[in-house]
Amino acid sequence: MKAVVLPSVGSQLEVVERPDPVANGTEEIIQVSACGVCHSDLHVVDGDYGDQTPIILGHEVVGEHNKLGPVMVFAPWGCGACPECAKGQQQICSNATEAGLVVDGGYAEQLVVPHRDYLAPLGDLDPVKVAPLACGGLTAYRAVCHGLPEARQKGARAMVIGAGGLGQYAIRYLRLLSDAEVTVVDLDANKRQQALARGAHHALGPDQVEGKYDFIVDFVGAGPTLTTGRDHICKGGRVVVVGLFGGDVPFGFGKVPHEAIFQTSVWGSPQQMVELLDLAGREDILVPVETLPLEQAQQAHDRLRAGQVDARLVLTI
Ligand SMILES: [Zn+2]
Ligand SMILES: [Zn+2]
């Protein structure tokens, strides 16, 4: 099969021929039809998650299964033996082997998946358009689900910090799943404009934020954005941090509003992927995608790194 390999940390991607994979035990093989390109892929290239090279990248994978038809791959594969996996929370398994981040992923014609439970049927959905839901869309979905108890309160106000790809998904989810008034905060005027087009009620620059909010989701995770979350969450409200920028704020009595909840959110569960595909079948939640052939994976990375993309990039195979 044809595959795109990262031979070593920091190197260029290479298009190579690999032997076709063979399924053992519970494993399943899918014929990959499309794979989204995610910022995490660049982090793997940079060695930010350790060195798993040589590795085939790609964790937003859709493809064809010989019995299930078109499927989406749940990529954060759990160990299957820990308490988190037992609770169906494979995305926070300590021994997870995420496809395309730790083990070979979907920048290839075929992918071996450990178990059929990690395949979600796509039904009539367009595989190329939905591919980014597997990571970007699902991560935003889980984050918003954490905040629905707060966002669904009468007269609730919700804030989305960061109006990049994940933030744009979150706006739609909040509008579809709650009646909250949605305010988006971003430095970039173009992204604020996109946010309003996606259904946000207000779009503000970081220094324009006022008042208290019941639910705040932070897709940046830097010190200043966490501070905005801390300063503008109401008592008993909830701040969910998704962005991996690495900031922090002090926590304890007197440091945060009484009974406010601060939590992180990681990717999504297998069950939530099924829910999200169901939502995608009923509502218009997708963001624009731009396609490139698999062989141009390096160009896709170059453009993502340079910020030269207005849509999610998807490699087609
Ligand atoms: Zn586990
Ligand atoms: Zn990703």
XYZ file of C-alpha atoms and ligand atoms in Angstrom:
319
model
C 0.000 0.000 0.000
C 0.965 3.626 -0.448
C 1.663 5.491 2.792
C 3.125 8.797 3.977
C 5.737 8.271 6.665
C 7.475 10.646 9.050
C 10.932 9.001 9.038
C 12.323 10.944 12.006
C 11.488 13.943 14.193
C 11.775 17.205 12.280
C 12.155 15.605 8.846
C 10.037 15.923 5.711
C 7.202 13.455 5.103
C 7.994 10.700 2.601
C 5.624 8.853 0.268
C 6.546 5.156 0.496
C 5.283 1.682 -0.458
C 4.520 -0.552 2.531
C 3.293 -4.170 2.636
C -0.517 -4.382 2.919
C -1.445 -4.832 6.599
C -2.794 -8.165 7.871
C -5.484 -8.321 10.586
C -4.850 -10.533 13.633
C -7.326 -11.467 16.376
C -9.931 -8.739 16.858
C -8.242 -6.363 14.414
C -10.073 -4.886 11.449
C -8.704 -3.390 8.251
C -10.221 -0.376 6.588
C -9.527 1.078 3.156
C -8.840 4.700 4.006
C -10.780 7.183 1.877
C -9.789 10.431 3.587
C -7.749 11.697 6.515
C -7.886 15.143 8.087
C -4.711 17.097 8.808
C -4.670 18.379 12.388
C -2.336 20.714 14.298
C -1.364 17.738 16.465
C 0.262 16.216 13.382
C 2.697 19.132 13.371
C 3.430 18.524 17.064
C 4.367 14.924 16.242
C 6.712 16.171 13.496
C 8.267 18.548 16.037
C 8.730 15.764 18.590
C 6.476 17.505 21.145
C 4.840 14.182 22.088
C 8.080 12.194 22.234
C 9.631 10.298 19.375
C 7.492 7.559 17.811
C 9.219 7.662 14.434
C 9.104 6.197 11.925
C 5.342 6.680 12.024
C 2.460 7.076 9.587
C 0.596 10.179 10.836
C -3.140 10.836 10.627
C -5.840 10.510 13.296
C -8.912 11.973 11.528
C -9.570 8.862 9.484
C -12.586 7.770 7.469
C -12.684 4.748 5.221
C -14.485 1.723 3.925
C -14.971 -1.464 5.971
C -15.897 -4.629 4.116
C -18.986 -5.286 6.284
C -19.884 -1.936 7.883
C -19.425 0.186 4.740
C -18.194 3.767 5.237
C -16.883 4.330 8.767
C -15.103 6.864 10.951
C -12.193 5.597 13.045
C -12.084 6.387 16.761
C -8.342 7.020 17.018
C -7.532 7.263 20.789
C -7.231 3.516 21.201
C -7.349 2.537 24.872
C -5.486 -0.327 26.561
C -8.792 -2.047 27.340
C -7.621 -3.032 30.826
C -7.661 0.163 32.955
C -10.529 1.776 34.940
C -10.911 4.558 32.339
C -11.313 2.057 29.488
C -13.799 0.068 31.591
C -15.888 3.251 31.869
C -15.775 3.838 28.097
C -13.361 6.774 28.487
C -10.585 5.483 26.215
C -9.522 9.049 25.381
C -8.062 9.438 28.887
C -6.539 5.938 29.137
C -3.010 6.250 30.557
C -1.765 3.554 28.193
C -3.624 4.747 25.098
C -1.977 4.222 21.717
C -3.526 6.882 19.524
C -3.515 6.107 15.820
C -1.321 8.566 13.955
C 0.182 9.974 17.168
C 1.707 6.902 18.843
C 1.159 4.098 16.317
C 0.600 4.159 12.543
C -2.422 6.193 11.433
C -4.397 7.159 8.370
C -2.033 8.905 5.936
C -2.138 5.606 4.025
C -4.309 3.494 1.773
C -5.106 1.043 4.569
C -5.284 1.132 8.365
C -5.397 -1.691 10.929
C -7.796 -0.894 13.785
C -7.552 -2.963 17.030
C -11.265 -3.611 17.388
C -14.552 -3.098 15.583
C -15.765 -0.982 18.540
C -13.487 1.763 17.213
C -15.429 2.023 13.936
C -18.522 4.254 13.726
C -20.726 3.853 10.620
C -21.110 7.041 8.580
C -24.433 6.276 6.938
C -25.122 8.822 4.214
C -22.604 11.400 5.458
C -19.928 12.566 3.024
C -16.684 10.925 4.290
C -14.427 13.773 3.157
C -16.528 16.522 4.723
C -16.931 14.715 8.059
C -13.293 13.571 8.469
C -12.334 16.554 10.694
C -15.082 15.582 13.135
C -12.910 12.644 14.254
C -10.592 14.915 16.235
C -11.392 18.625 15.869
C -15.167 18.241 15.866
C -15.216 15.584 18.582
C -12.883 17.492 20.900
C -15.101 20.579 20.723
C -18.193 18.402 21.201
C -16.939 16.822 24.418
C -15.913 20.225 25.788
C -19.375 21.672 25.111
C -21.102 18.583 26.555
C -19.255 19.152 29.845
C -20.830 22.617 30.030
C -24.395 21.807 28.980
C -25.741 21.652 32.569
C -24.627 25.279 32.993
C -25.388 26.427 29.428
C -28.933 25.064 29.642
C -29.864 27.100 32.719
C -32.476 29.799 32.144
C -30.883 32.944 30.721
C -27.432 31.334 30.592
C -24.461 33.088 29.003
C -21.700 31.036 27.390
C -18.260 32.219 26.275
C -16.051 30.561 23.661
C -12.415 31.666 23.879
C -10.567 31.052 20.612
C -12.484 31.040 17.312
C -10.226 28.710 15.322
C -11.535 25.407 13.976
C -12.567 23.958 17.347
C -14.160 27.194 18.479
C -16.213 27.357 15.282
C -17.578 23.868 15.975
C -18.320 24.799 19.596
C -20.434 27.795 18.545
C -22.698 25.560 16.464
C -22.995 22.939 19.201
C -23.915 25.560 21.803
C -26.553 27.079 19.522
C -28.021 23.662 18.678
C -27.876 22.086 22.144
C -28.703 25.037 24.395
C -30.475 28.398 24.435
C -27.438 30.140 25.892
C -26.365 33.547 24.638
C -23.011 32.800 22.985
C -20.104 35.261 23.087
C -16.873 34.531 21.236
C -13.529 36.046 22.186
C -10.649 36.129 19.714
C -7.796 38.460 18.796
C -8.424 38.031 15.067
C -11.158 40.177 13.484
C -11.661 37.697 10.614
C -12.277 34.847 13.018
C -14.702 37.006 14.996
C -16.583 37.625 11.751
C -16.679 33.896 10.993
C -17.928 33.273 14.531
C -20.865 35.625 14.013
C -21.652 33.848 10.729
C -21.607 30.511 12.591
C -24.258 31.792 14.990
C -22.440 33.537 17.844
C -24.508 36.390 19.304
C -21.457 38.528 20.091
C -17.782 38.489 19.089
C -15.299 40.462 21.169
C -11.604 41.213 21.372
C -9.892 40.004 24.573
C -9.968 43.467 26.202
C -13.699 43.970 25.570
C -14.974 41.186 27.838
C -17.344 42.268 30.627
C -19.696 40.625 33.096
C -20.148 37.059 34.273
C -20.756 33.869 32.308
C -22.242 30.516 33.316
C -20.034 28.439 31.016
C -16.669 29.310 29.500
C -14.777 27.016 27.121
C -11.149 27.938 26.479
C -9.627 26.598 23.265
C -6.339 28.400 23.888
C -5.299 27.496 27.433
C -2.738 30.289 27.842
C -2.242 32.228 31.083
C -4.222 35.288 29.870
C -7.149 33.217 28.566
C -7.350 31.187 31.779
C -7.308 34.458 33.693
C -10.221 35.696 31.547
C -12.035 32.479 32.424
C -11.355 32.908 36.129
C -12.360 36.583 36.132
C -15.589 36.130 34.183
C -17.006 32.827 35.409
C -19.954 33.229 37.760
C -20.272 31.456 41.108
C -21.112 27.821 40.441
C -20.243 28.227 36.765
C -17.931 25.983 34.765
C -14.689 26.665 32.917
C -13.554 23.942 30.501
C -9.999 24.107 29.166
C -9.183 22.385 25.882
C -6.233 24.376 24.528
C -2.766 23.031 25.260
C -0.955 26.350 25.535
C 0.135 25.417 29.049
C -1.029 28.385 31.139
C -2.349 28.147 34.692
C -4.304 30.061 37.332
C -4.279 29.575 41.137
C -7.099 27.422 42.488
C -8.580 27.380 45.988
C -10.898 29.391 48.264
C -10.505 33.079 47.556
C -8.735 32.366 44.257
C -11.806 31.440 42.228
C -15.541 32.260 42.577
C -17.340 30.029 45.089
C -18.317 26.634 43.708
C -17.036 27.384 40.197
C -15.854 24.221 38.420
C -12.565 24.205 36.503
C -11.897 21.185 34.330
C -9.867 20.039 31.367
C -11.389 18.171 28.429
C -9.621 15.664 26.216
C -10.737 14.543 22.717
C -14.022 12.554 23.055
C -15.318 9.107 23.950
C -16.351 6.403 21.466
C -19.987 6.962 22.493
C -19.673 10.698 21.857
C -18.311 10.023 18.363
C -21.490 8.086 17.582
C -23.610 10.910 19.036
C -21.717 13.488 17.008
C -22.186 11.608 13.726
C -25.883 11.371 14.552
C -25.972 15.137 15.129
C -24.113 15.689 11.822
C -26.830 13.678 10.075
C -29.552 15.953 11.454
C -27.953 19.400 11.607
C -25.479 21.485 9.634
C -22.433 21.373 11.934
C -19.616 20.918 9.431
C -16.894 23.456 8.706
C -15.491 23.988 5.178
C -12.831 21.505 4.088
C -10.178 21.756 1.406
C -8.845 18.541 -0.108
C -5.368 17.568 -1.249
C -4.214 14.173 -2.511
C -2.343 11.962 -0.020
C 0.920 12.497 -1.905
C 0.744 16.206 -1.020
C 0.743 15.635 2.739
C 3.953 17.644 3.104
C 2.418 20.618 1.286
C -0.594 20.335 3.592
C 1.715 20.487 6.618
C 3.631 23.425 5.183
C 0.442 25.388 4.638
C -0.984 24.567 8.062
C 2.268 25.637 9.684
C 2.265 28.891 7.727
C -1.369 29.558 8.685
C -2.341 29.518 4.996
C -5.614 27.654 5.457
C -9.130 28.985 5.850
C -10.665 25.526 6.073
C -9.765 22.156 7.555
C -7.363 20.303 5.260
C -8.290 16.751 4.305
C -6.068 14.326 2.399
C -7.941 12.122 -0.054
C -6.742 8.642 -0.911
Zn -6.937 1.896 29.267
Zn -6.192 16.188 16.144
